[in-house]
mmCIF file of C-alpha atoms in Angstrom:
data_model
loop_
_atom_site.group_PDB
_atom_site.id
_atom_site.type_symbol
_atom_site.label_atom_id
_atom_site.label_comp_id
_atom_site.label_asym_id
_atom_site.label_seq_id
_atom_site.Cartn_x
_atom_site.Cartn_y
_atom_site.Cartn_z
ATOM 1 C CA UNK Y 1 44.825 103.845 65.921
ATOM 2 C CA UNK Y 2 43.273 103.810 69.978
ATOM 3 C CA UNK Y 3 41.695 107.262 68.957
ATOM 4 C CA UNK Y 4 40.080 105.844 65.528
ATOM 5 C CA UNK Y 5 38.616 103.597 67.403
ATOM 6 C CA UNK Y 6 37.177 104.876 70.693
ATOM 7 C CA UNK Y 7 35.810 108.161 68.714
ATOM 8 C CA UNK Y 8 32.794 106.463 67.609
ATOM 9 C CA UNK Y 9 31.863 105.030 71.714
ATOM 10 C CA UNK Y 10 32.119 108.094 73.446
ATOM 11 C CA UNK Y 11 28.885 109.959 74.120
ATOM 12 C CA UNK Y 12 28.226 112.581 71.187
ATOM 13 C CA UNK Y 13 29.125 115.805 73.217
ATOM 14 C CA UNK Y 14 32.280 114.722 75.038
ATOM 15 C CA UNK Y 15 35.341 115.492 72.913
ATOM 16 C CA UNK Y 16 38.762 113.446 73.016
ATOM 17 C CA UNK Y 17 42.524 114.235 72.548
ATOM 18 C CA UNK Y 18 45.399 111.972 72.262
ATOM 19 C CA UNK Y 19 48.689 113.742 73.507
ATOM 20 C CA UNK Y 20 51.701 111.998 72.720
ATOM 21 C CA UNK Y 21 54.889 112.106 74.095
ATOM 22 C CA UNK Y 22 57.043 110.349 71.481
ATOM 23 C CA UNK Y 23 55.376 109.386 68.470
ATOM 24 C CA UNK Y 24 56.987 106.771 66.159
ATOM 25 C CA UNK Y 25 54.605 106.697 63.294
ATOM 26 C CA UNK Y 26 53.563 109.980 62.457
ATOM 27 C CA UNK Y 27 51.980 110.733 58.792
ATOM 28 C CA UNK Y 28 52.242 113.191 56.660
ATOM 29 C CA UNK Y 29 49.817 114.312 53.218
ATOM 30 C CA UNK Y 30 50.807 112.410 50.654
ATOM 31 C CA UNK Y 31 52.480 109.569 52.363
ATOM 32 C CA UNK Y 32 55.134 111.904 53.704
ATOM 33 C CA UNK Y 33 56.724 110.436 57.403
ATOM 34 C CA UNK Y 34 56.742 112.959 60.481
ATOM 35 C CA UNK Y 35 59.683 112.311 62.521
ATOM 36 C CA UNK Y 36 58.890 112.996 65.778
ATOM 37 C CA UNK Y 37 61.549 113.727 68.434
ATOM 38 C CA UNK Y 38 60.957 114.282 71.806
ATOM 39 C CA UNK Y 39 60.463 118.123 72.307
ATOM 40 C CA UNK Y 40 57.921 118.111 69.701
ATOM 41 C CA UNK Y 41 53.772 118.889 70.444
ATOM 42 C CA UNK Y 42 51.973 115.961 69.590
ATOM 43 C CA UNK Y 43 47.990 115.538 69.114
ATOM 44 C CA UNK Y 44 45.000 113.900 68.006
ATOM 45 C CA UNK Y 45 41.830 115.489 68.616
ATOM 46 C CA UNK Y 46 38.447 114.757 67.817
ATOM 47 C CA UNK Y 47 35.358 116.694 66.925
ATOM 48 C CA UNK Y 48 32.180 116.265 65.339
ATOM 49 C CA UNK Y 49 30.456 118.722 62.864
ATOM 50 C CA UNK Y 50 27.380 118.823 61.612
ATOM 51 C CA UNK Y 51 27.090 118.238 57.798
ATOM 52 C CA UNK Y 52 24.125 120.861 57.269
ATOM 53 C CA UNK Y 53 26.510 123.989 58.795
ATOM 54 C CA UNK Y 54 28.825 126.305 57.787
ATOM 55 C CA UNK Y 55 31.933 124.464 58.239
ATOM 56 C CA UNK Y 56 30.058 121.023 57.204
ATOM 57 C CA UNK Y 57 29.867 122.440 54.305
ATOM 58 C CA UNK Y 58 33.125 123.448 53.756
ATOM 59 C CA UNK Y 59 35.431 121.031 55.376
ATOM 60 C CA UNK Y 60 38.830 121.805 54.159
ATOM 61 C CA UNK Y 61 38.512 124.569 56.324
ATOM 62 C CA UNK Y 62 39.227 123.160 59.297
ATOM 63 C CA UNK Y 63 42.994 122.231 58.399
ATOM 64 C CA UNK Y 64 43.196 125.953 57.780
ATOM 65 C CA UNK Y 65 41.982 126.303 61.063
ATOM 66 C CA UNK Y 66 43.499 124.145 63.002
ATOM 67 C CA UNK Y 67 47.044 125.981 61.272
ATOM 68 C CA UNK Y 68 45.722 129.164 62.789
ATOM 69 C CA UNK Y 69 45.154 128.025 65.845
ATOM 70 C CA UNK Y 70 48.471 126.545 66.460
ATOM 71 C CA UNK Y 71 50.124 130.138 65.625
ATOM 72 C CA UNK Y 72 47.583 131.892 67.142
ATOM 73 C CA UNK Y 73 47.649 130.027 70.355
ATOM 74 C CA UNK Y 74 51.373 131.812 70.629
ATOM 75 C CA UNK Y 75 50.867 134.802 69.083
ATOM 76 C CA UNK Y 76 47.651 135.897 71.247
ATOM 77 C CA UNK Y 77 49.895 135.731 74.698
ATOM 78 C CA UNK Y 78 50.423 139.149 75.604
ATOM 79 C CA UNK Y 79 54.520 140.186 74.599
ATOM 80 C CA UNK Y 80 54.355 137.465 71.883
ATOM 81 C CA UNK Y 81 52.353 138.842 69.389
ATOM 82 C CA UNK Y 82 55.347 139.346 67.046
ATOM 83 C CA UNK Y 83 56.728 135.845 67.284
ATOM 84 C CA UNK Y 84 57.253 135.010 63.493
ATOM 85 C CA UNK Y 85 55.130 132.136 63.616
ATOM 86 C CA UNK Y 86 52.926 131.842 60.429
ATOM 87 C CA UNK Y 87 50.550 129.472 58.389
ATOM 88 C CA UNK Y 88 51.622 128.038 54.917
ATOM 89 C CA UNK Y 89 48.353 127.174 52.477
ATOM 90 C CA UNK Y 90 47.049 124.514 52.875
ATOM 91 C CA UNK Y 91 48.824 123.004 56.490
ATOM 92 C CA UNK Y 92 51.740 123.809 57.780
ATOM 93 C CA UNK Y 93 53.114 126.056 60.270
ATOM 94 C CA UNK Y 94 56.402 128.045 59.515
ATOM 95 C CA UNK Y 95 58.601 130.117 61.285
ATOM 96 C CA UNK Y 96 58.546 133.312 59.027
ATOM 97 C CA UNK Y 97 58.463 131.918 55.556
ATOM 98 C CA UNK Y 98 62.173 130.316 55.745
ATOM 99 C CA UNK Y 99 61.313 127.027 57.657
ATOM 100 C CA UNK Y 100 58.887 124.633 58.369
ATOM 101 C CA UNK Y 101 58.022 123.622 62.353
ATOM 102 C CA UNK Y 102 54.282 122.009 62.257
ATOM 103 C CA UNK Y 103 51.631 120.342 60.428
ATOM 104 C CA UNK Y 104 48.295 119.405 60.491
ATOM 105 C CA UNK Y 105 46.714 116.499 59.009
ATOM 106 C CA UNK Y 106 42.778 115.675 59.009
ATOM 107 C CA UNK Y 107 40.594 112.904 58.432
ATOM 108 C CA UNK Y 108 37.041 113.026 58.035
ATOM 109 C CA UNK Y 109 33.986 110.239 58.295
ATOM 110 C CA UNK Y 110 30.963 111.136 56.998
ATOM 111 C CA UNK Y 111 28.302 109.384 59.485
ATOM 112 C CA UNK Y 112 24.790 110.082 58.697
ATOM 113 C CA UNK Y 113 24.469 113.690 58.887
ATOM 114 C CA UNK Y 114 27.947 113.997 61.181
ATOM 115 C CA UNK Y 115 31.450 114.722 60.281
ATOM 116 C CA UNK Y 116 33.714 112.599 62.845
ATOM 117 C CA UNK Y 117 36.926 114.791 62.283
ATOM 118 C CA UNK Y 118 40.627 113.557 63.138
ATOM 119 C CA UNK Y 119 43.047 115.999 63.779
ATOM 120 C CA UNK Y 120 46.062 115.034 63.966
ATOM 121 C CA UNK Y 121 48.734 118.560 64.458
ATOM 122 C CA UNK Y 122 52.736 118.583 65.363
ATOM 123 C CA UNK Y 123 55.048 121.384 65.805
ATOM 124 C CA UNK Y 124 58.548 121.679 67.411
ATOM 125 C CA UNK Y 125 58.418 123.629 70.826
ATOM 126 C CA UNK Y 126 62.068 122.702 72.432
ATOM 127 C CA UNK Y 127 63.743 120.760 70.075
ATOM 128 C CA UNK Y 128 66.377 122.644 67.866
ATOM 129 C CA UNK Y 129 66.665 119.505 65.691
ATOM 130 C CA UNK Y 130 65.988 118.143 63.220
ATOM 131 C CA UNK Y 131 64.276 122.201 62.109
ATOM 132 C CA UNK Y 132 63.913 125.184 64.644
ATOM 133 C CA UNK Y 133 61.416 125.376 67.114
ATOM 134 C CA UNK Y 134 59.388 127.928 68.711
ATOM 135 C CA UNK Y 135 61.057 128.519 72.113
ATOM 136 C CA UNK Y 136 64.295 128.997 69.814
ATOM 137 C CA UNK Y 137 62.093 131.512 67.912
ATOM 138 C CA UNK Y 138 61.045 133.268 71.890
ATOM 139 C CA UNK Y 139 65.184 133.473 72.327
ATOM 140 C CA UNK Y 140 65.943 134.935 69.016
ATOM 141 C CA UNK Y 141 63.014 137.559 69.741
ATOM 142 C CA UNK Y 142 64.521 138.361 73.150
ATOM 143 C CA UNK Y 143 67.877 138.429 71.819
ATOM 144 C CA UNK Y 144 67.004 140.962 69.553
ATOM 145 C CA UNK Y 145 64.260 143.013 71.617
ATOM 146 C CA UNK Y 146 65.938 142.581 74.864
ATOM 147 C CA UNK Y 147 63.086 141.345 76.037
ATOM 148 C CA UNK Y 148 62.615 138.076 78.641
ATOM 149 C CA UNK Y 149 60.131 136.006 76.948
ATOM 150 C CA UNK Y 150 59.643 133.220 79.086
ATOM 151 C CA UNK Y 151 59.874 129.596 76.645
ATOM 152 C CA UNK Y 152 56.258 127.498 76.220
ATOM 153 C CA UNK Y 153 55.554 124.184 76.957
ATOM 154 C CA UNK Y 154 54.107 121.602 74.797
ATOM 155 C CA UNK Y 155 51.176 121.202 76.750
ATOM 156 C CA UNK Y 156 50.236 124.896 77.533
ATOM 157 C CA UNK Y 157 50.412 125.121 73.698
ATOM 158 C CA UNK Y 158 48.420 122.195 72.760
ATOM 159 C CA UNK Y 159 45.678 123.005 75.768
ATOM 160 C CA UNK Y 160 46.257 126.889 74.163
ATOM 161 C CA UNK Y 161 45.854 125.560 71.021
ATOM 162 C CA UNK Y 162 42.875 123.542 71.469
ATOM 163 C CA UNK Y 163 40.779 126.135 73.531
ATOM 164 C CA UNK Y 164 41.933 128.754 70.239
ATOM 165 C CA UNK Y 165 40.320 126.420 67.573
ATOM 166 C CA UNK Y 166 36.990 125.727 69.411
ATOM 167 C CA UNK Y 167 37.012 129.658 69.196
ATOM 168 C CA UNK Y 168 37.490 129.780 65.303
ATOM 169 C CA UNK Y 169 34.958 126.831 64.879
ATOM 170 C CA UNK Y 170 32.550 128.823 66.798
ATOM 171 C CA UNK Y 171 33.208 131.695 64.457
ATOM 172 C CA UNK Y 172 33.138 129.884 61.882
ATOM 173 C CA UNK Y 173 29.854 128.343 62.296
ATOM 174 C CA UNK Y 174 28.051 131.700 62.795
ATOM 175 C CA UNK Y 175 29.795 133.881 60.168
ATOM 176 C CA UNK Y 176 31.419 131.480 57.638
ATOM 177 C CA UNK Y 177 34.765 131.970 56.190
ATOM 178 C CA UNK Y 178 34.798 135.664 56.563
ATOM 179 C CA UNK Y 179 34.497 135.570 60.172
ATOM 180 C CA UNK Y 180 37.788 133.974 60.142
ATOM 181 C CA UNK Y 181 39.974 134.620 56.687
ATOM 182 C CA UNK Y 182 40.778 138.286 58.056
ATOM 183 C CA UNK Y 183 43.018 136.678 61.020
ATOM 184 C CA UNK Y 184 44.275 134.040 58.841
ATOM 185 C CA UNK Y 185 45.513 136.668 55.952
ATOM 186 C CA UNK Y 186 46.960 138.395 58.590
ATOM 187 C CA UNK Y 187 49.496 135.095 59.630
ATOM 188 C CA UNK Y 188 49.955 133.562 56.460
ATOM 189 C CA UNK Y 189 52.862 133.834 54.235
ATOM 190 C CA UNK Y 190 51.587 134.093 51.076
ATOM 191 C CA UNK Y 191 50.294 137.651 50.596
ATOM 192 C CA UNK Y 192 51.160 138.866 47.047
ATOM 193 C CA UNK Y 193 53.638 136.095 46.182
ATOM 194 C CA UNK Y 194 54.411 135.224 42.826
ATOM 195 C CA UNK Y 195 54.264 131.311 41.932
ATOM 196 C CA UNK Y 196 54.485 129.789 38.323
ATOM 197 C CA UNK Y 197 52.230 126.882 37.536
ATOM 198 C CA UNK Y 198 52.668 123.655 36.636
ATOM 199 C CA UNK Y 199 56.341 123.710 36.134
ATOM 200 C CA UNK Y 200 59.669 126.270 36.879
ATOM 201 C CA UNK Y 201 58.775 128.065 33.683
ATOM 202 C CA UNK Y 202 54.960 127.747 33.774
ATOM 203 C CA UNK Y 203 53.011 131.049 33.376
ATOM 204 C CA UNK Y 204 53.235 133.128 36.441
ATOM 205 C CA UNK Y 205 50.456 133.883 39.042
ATOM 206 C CA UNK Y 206 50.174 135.777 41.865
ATOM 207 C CA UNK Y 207 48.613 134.203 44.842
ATOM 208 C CA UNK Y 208 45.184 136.006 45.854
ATOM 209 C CA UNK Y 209 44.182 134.610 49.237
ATOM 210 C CA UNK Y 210 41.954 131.127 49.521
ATOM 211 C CA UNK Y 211 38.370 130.996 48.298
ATOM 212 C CA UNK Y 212 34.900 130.059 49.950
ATOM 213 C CA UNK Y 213 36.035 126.223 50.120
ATOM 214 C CA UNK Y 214 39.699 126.513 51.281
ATOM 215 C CA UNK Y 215 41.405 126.377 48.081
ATOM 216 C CA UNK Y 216 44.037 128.444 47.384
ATOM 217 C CA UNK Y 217 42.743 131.065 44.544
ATOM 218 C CA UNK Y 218 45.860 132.334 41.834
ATOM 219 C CA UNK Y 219 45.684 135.299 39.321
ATOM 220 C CA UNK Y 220 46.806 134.804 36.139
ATOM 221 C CA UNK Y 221 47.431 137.712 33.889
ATOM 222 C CA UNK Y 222 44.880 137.500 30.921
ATOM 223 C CA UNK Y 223 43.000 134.443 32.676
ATOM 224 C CA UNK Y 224 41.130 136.171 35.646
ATOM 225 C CA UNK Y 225 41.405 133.895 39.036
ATOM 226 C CA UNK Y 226 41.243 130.507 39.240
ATOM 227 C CA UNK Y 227 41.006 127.853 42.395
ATOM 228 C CA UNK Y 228 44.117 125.250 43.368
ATOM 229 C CA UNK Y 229 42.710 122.570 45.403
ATOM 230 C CA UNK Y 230 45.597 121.022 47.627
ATOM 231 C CA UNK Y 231 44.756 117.015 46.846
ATOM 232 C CA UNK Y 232 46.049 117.220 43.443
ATOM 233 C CA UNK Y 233 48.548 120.223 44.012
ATOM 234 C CA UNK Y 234 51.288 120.402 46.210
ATOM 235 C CA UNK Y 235 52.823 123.996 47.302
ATOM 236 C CA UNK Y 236 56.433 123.608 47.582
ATOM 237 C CA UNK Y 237 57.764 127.235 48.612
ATOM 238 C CA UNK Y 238 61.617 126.591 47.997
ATOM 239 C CA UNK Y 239 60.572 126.833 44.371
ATOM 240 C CA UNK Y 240 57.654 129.066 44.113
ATOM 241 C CA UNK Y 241 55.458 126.612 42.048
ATOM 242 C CA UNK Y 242 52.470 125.017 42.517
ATOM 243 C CA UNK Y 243 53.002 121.171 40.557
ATOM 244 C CA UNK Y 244 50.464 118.641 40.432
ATOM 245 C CA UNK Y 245 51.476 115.995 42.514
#
């Protein structure tokens, strides 16, 4: 890709986002395809982070933050704050917990002692196909509130959404995961879910919140807590599990 390539000649402090209009190959995890219709928000963005910090040391994080940012870059307008935009462990972006609209997808270099982080995040602003999108989400709301939410544009929400996650990495790298979890908890749609493991009649766990690396941490009667990491698990919510992939 253009952005692969020209992230390693730009000076070290100047950042770089791709904003597409139409995209025709997007990537999921796992090999998954992103269809990407026109009314969709569409970015790569680059960043570098040191190795020896907070987040450096805990890189799954940022796809966690990067989620949070999209939702909060909605949520923190003043009148939208109860927008049922949310974050699903470990990527995506969901309107309540019914439907997916976004994703985030990162890839990270390791050069000397500097991360060189891809980020590559889509989510549905004014399409109403193939999903729901968010400005269908802002007419629901006023439908029901009788209020006049204006709709968003795809590129106040990506600038929004970029300025939002250079907040959390900030955060981040002076507090660690704590300076940031609280927000996330409060956005994500997991909070005291029940999943089985492994299989539809696995043993049951309830989900706990995500631990000091980004994995997803499950109680198991009898067992205590244990960590899911999200390369070998995949969370699939119309079925409550978590299966290895």
């Amino acid at each position: 890709s253009l952005i692969g390539r020209l992230m390693f000649e730009l000076p070290e402090e100047m950042g770089l986002i791709a904003v597409a209009v139409r995209q025709t190959q997007g990537k999921g995890r796992g090999g998954n395809v992103w269809l990407s219709p026109v009314g969709c928000a569409l970015s790569t963005l680059h960043i570098s982070i040191p190795l020896h910090s907070n987040l450096g040391q805990r890189i799954p994080f940022i796809q966690h933050l990067v989620s949070l940012a999209v939702v909060e870059a909605v949520r923190s307008i003043p009148g939208y704050e109860d927008i049922e935009l949310r974050v699903k462990w470990p990527n995506d972006i969901y309107y309540s917990d019914l439907m997916k609209l976004g994703g985030v997808l990162v890839n990270s270099t390791l050069i000397e002692t500097t991360f060189h982080i891809l980020i590559g995040f889509g989510f549905n602003v004014n399409n109403s196909n193939p999903t729901i999108c968010i400005n269908d989400l802002i007419a629901k709301f006023n439908r029901e509130e009788g209020t006049e939410l204006k709709p968003l544009s795809a590129d106040c929400l990506i600038a929004r959404t970029v300025t939002v996650l250079e907040r959390l990495i900030e955060v981040f790298q002076e507090k660690g995961p704590n300076g940031v979890l609280p927000q996330y908890y409060k956005y994500w749609v997991h909070s005291g879910k029940q999943v089985r493991l492994c299989s539809e009649d696995g043993p049951v766990a309830w989900i706990v919140g995500i631990d000091d690396y980004g994995y997803l941490q499950v109680h198991q009667e009898g067992k205590g807590v244990e960590s899911v990491h999200p390369d070998g698990n995949s969370f699939d919510m119309l079925r409550n599990l978590i299966v290895p992939k």
